[in-house]
Amino acid sequence: MSNFIQTKTAKTGFFIIGILAISAIMFLLANNSKISASISSAKLVLEEESHDFGKVPQGPQLEYSFKFTNKGKSPLIIEKVQPSCGCTGATTGGKNEYAKGESGEIKVTFNTQGREGHQEKHIVVFTNDPDAPQKDLKFSCDIDTSLE
């Protein structure tokens, strides 16, 4: 038996088994850390992700607030809110960190001046939520010039 262990084939076999064992252990550790990070991290939960203003006249500025809560165990950080165009604004009111269980809102504005027909706009919210680092909020309206 001791002669077999010293053969080149046996050494290669033990080397391969060792590499496979180390790889399996690293794989398990990596997956367990992702699971625990996901459980103990921030979690952005929105009351709704879209809003329809319905029919509106041309001219006024529309406003709406998307309400959310941090349902995670770590602070939620809103890194950035990015509107899809210049006619749309979005803000968290200067606050960007929300503790466990804390609620907040993303206020959006839309300038209807010079626009008509169906409008659909998007706001991308960038967060530290590992399950949803980007959330796409949208709102729509139908601008009716006869309502002025």
mmCIF file of C-alpha atoms in Angstrom:
data_model
loop_
_atom_site.group_PDB
_atom_site.id
_atom_site.type_symbol
_atom_site.label_atom_id
_atom_site.label_comp_id
_atom_site.label_asym_id
_atom_site.label_seq_id
_atom_site.Cartn_x
_atom_site.Cartn_y
_atom_site.Cartn_z
ATOM 1 C CA MET A 1 0.000 0.000 0.000
ATOM 2 C CA SER A 2 2.825 2.428 0.833
ATOM 3 C CA ASN A 3 4.318 1.826 -2.631
ATOM 4 C CA PHE A 4 0.972 2.752 -4.226
ATOM 5 C CA ILE A 5 0.777 6.071 -2.357
ATOM 6 C CA GLN A 6 4.177 7.018 -3.717
ATOM 7 C CA THR A 7 3.232 6.386 -7.367
ATOM 8 C CA LYS A 8 2.671 9.280 -9.725
ATOM 9 C CA THR A 9 -0.928 8.193 -10.437
ATOM 10 C CA ALA A 10 -1.855 8.133 -6.752
ATOM 11 C CA LYS A 11 -0.292 11.557 -6.116
ATOM 12 C CA THR A 12 -2.221 13.012 -9.073
ATOM 13 C CA GLY A 13 -5.448 11.417 -7.811
ATOM 14 C CA PHE A 14 -4.986 12.814 -4.280
ATOM 15 C CA PHE A 15 -4.179 16.239 -5.734
ATOM 16 C CA ILE A 16 -7.380 16.252 -7.811
ATOM 17 C CA ILE A 17 -9.481 15.071 -4.851
ATOM 18 C CA GLY A 18 -7.950 17.826 -2.697
ATOM 19 C CA ILE A 19 -8.699 20.519 -5.294
ATOM 20 C CA LEU A 20 -12.304 19.287 -5.613
ATOM 21 C CA ALA A 21 -12.760 19.306 -1.832
ATOM 22 C CA ILE A 22 -11.382 22.840 -1.513
ATOM 23 C CA SER A 23 -13.596 24.026 -4.399
ATOM 24 C CA ALA A 24 -16.698 22.487 -2.802
ATOM 25 C CA ILE A 25 -15.946 24.139 0.546
ATOM 26 C CA MET A 26 -15.364 27.540 -1.104
ATOM 27 C CA PHE A 27 -18.620 27.188 -3.075
ATOM 28 C CA LEU A 28 -20.613 26.417 0.082
ATOM 29 C CA LEU A 29 -19.062 29.296 1.997
ATOM 30 C CA ALA A 30 -19.742 31.761 -0.830
ATOM 31 C CA ASN A 31 -23.381 30.728 -1.134
ATOM 32 C CA ASN A 32 -24.001 30.829 2.606
ATOM 33 C CA SER A 33 -22.542 34.340 2.876
ATOM 34 C CA LYS A 34 -24.806 35.563 0.048
ATOM 35 C CA ILE A 35 -27.851 34.086 1.745
ATOM 36 C CA SER A 36 -27.005 35.633 5.102
ATOM 37 C CA ALA A 37 -26.135 38.975 3.476
ATOM 38 C CA SER A 38 -29.483 38.971 1.709
ATOM 39 C CA ILE A 39 -31.346 38.189 4.939
ATOM 40 C CA SER A 40 -29.593 40.885 6.971
ATOM 41 C CA SER A 41 -29.458 43.613 4.315
ATOM 42 C CA ALA A 42 -31.666 46.522 3.311
ATOM 43 C CA LYS A 43 -34.957 45.803 1.516
ATOM 44 C CA LEU A 44 -36.834 48.477 -0.464
ATOM 45 C CA VAL A 45 -40.581 47.742 -0.472
ATOM 46 C CA LEU A 46 -42.718 50.181 -2.459
ATOM 47 C CA GLU A 47 -46.464 50.568 -1.949
ATOM 48 C CA GLU A 48 -46.743 50.828 -5.749
ATOM 49 C CA GLU A 49 -44.352 51.094 -8.665
ATOM 50 C CA SER A 50 -46.623 52.912 -11.124
ATOM 51 C CA HIS A 51 -49.205 55.688 -11.050
ATOM 52 C CA ASP A 52 -51.710 56.910 -13.629
ATOM 53 C CA PHE A 53 -52.798 60.556 -13.361
ATOM 54 C CA GLY A 54 -55.578 59.919 -15.884
ATOM 55 C CA LYS A 55 -56.743 62.805 -18.125
ATOM 56 C CA VAL A 56 -55.136 66.115 -17.285
ATOM 57 C CA PRO A 57 -55.077 69.569 -18.913
ATOM 58 C CA GLN A 58 -51.958 70.888 -20.600
ATOM 59 C CA GLY A 59 -49.965 73.369 -18.503
ATOM 60 C CA PRO A 60 -49.945 72.455 -14.803
ATOM 61 C CA GLN A 61 -47.144 70.642 -13.054
ATOM 62 C CA LEU A 62 -48.245 67.245 -11.753
ATOM 63 C CA GLU A 63 -46.915 65.886 -8.452
ATOM 64 C CA TYR A 64 -46.997 62.433 -6.896
ATOM 65 C CA SER A 65 -45.187 60.594 -4.093
ATOM 66 C CA PHE A 66 -44.162 56.942 -4.295
ATOM 67 C CA LYS A 67 -44.151 55.680 -0.708
ATOM 68 C CA PHE A 68 -41.752 52.976 0.482
ATOM 69 C CA THR A 69 -40.520 51.204 3.607
ATOM 70 C CA ASN A 70 -37.195 49.603 4.465
ATOM 71 C CA LYS A 71 -38.247 46.052 5.388
ATOM 72 C CA GLY A 72 -34.632 44.902 5.741
ATOM 73 C CA LYS A 73 -32.434 44.576 8.796
ATOM 74 C CA SER A 74 -29.794 47.123 7.669
ATOM 75 C CA PRO A 75 -30.138 50.794 6.724
ATOM 76 C CA LEU A 76 -31.521 51.383 3.227
ATOM 77 C CA ILE A 77 -29.553 53.896 1.201
ATOM 78 C CA ILE A 78 -31.160 55.624 -1.774
ATOM 79 C CA GLU A 79 -28.035 56.321 -3.791
ATOM 80 C CA LYS A 80 -29.706 58.211 -6.638
ATOM 81 C CA VAL A 81 -33.072 58.857 -8.293
ATOM 82 C CA GLN A 82 -32.801 59.427 -12.028
ATOM 83 C CA PRO A 83 -35.741 60.708 -14.121
ATOM 84 C CA SER A 84 -36.043 59.635 -17.752
ATOM 85 C CA CYS A 85 -36.197 63.185 -19.141
ATOM 86 C CA GLY A 86 -35.853 66.868 -18.304
ATOM 87 C CA CYS A 87 -39.607 67.420 -17.937
ATOM 88 C CA THR A 88 -39.615 65.083 -14.939
ATOM 89 C CA GLY A 89 -38.150 65.684 -11.500
ATOM 90 C CA ALA A 90 -37.593 63.254 -8.637
ATOM 91 C CA THR A 91 -36.319 63.701 -5.091
ATOM 92 C CA THR A 92 -36.223 62.054 -1.694
ATOM 93 C CA GLY A 93 -36.341 65.475 -0.048
ATOM 94 C CA GLY A 94 -32.642 65.380 0.779
ATOM 95 C CA LYS A 95 -32.885 62.246 2.928
ATOM 96 C CA ASN A 96 -31.132 59.179 1.540
ATOM 97 C CA GLU A 97 -30.726 56.781 4.496
ATOM 98 C CA TYR A 98 -33.621 54.924 6.118
ATOM 99 C CA ALA A 99 -33.322 52.710 9.201
ATOM 100 C CA LYS A 100 -34.929 49.293 9.584
ATOM 101 C CA GLY A 101 -38.720 49.733 9.413
ATOM 102 C CA GLU A 102 -38.487 53.415 8.459
ATOM 103 C CA SER A 103 -40.677 54.760 5.659
ATOM 104 C CA GLY A 104 -40.065 57.496 3.140
ATOM 105 C CA GLU A 105 -41.205 58.794 -0.204
ATOM 106 C CA ILE A 106 -39.874 59.635 -3.621
ATOM 107 C CA LYS A 107 -41.575 62.780 -4.858
ATOM 108 C CA VAL A 108 -41.945 63.120 -8.608
ATOM 109 C CA THR A 109 -43.026 66.112 -10.658
ATOM 110 C CA PHE A 110 -43.982 66.323 -14.311
ATOM 111 C CA ASN A 111 -44.339 69.504 -16.348
ATOM 112 C CA THR A 112 -47.225 69.096 -18.798
ATOM 113 C CA GLN A 113 -46.581 72.432 -20.545
ATOM 114 C CA GLY A 114 -46.118 72.001 -24.313
ATOM 115 C CA ARG A 115 -47.054 68.303 -24.256
ATOM 116 C CA GLU A 116 -50.130 66.487 -25.453
ATOM 117 C CA GLY A 117 -51.474 62.967 -25.774
ATOM 118 C CA HIS A 118 -50.402 59.926 -23.810
ATOM 119 C CA GLN A 119 -47.253 60.418 -21.730
ATOM 120 C CA GLU A 120 -45.339 57.727 -19.848
ATOM 121 C CA LYS A 121 -42.268 58.605 -17.812
ATOM 122 C CA HIS A 122 -39.821 56.545 -15.753
ATOM 123 C CA ILE A 123 -37.663 57.162 -12.707
ATOM 124 C CA VAL A 124 -34.853 54.748 -11.854
ATOM 125 C CA VAL A 125 -34.127 54.424 -8.129
ATOM 126 C CA PHE A 126 -30.629 53.179 -7.248
ATOM 127 C CA THR A 127 -30.311 51.562 -3.786
ATOM 128 C CA ASN A 128 -28.140 49.253 -1.696
ATOM 129 C CA ASP A 129 -30.867 46.558 -1.709
ATOM 130 C CA PRO A 130 -28.969 43.503 -3.040
ATOM 131 C CA ASP A 131 -32.156 41.913 -4.398
ATOM 132 C CA ALA A 132 -33.229 45.040 -6.305
ATOM 133 C CA PRO A 133 -30.364 47.525 -6.680
ATOM 134 C CA GLN A 134 -32.427 49.391 -9.307
ATOM 135 C CA LYS A 135 -36.184 49.931 -9.209
ATOM 136 C CA ASP A 136 -38.058 51.395 -12.155
ATOM 137 C CA LEU A 137 -40.965 53.626 -11.162
ATOM 138 C CA LYS A 138 -43.323 54.876 -13.823
ATOM 139 C CA PHE A 139 -46.214 57.242 -14.148
ATOM 140 C CA SER A 140 -48.491 58.111 -17.015
ATOM 141 C CA CYS A 141 -51.153 60.602 -18.012
ATOM 142 C CA ASP A 142 -53.206 61.630 -20.991
ATOM 143 C CA ILE A 143 -52.826 65.342 -21.692
ATOM 144 C CA ASP A 144 -56.025 66.667 -23.216
ATOM 145 C CA THR A 145 -55.606 70.147 -24.719
ATOM 146 C CA SER A 146 -59.390 70.623 -24.765
ATOM 147 C CA LEU A 147 -59.433 70.654 -20.929
ATOM 148 C CA GLU A 148 -57.445 73.900 -20.637
#
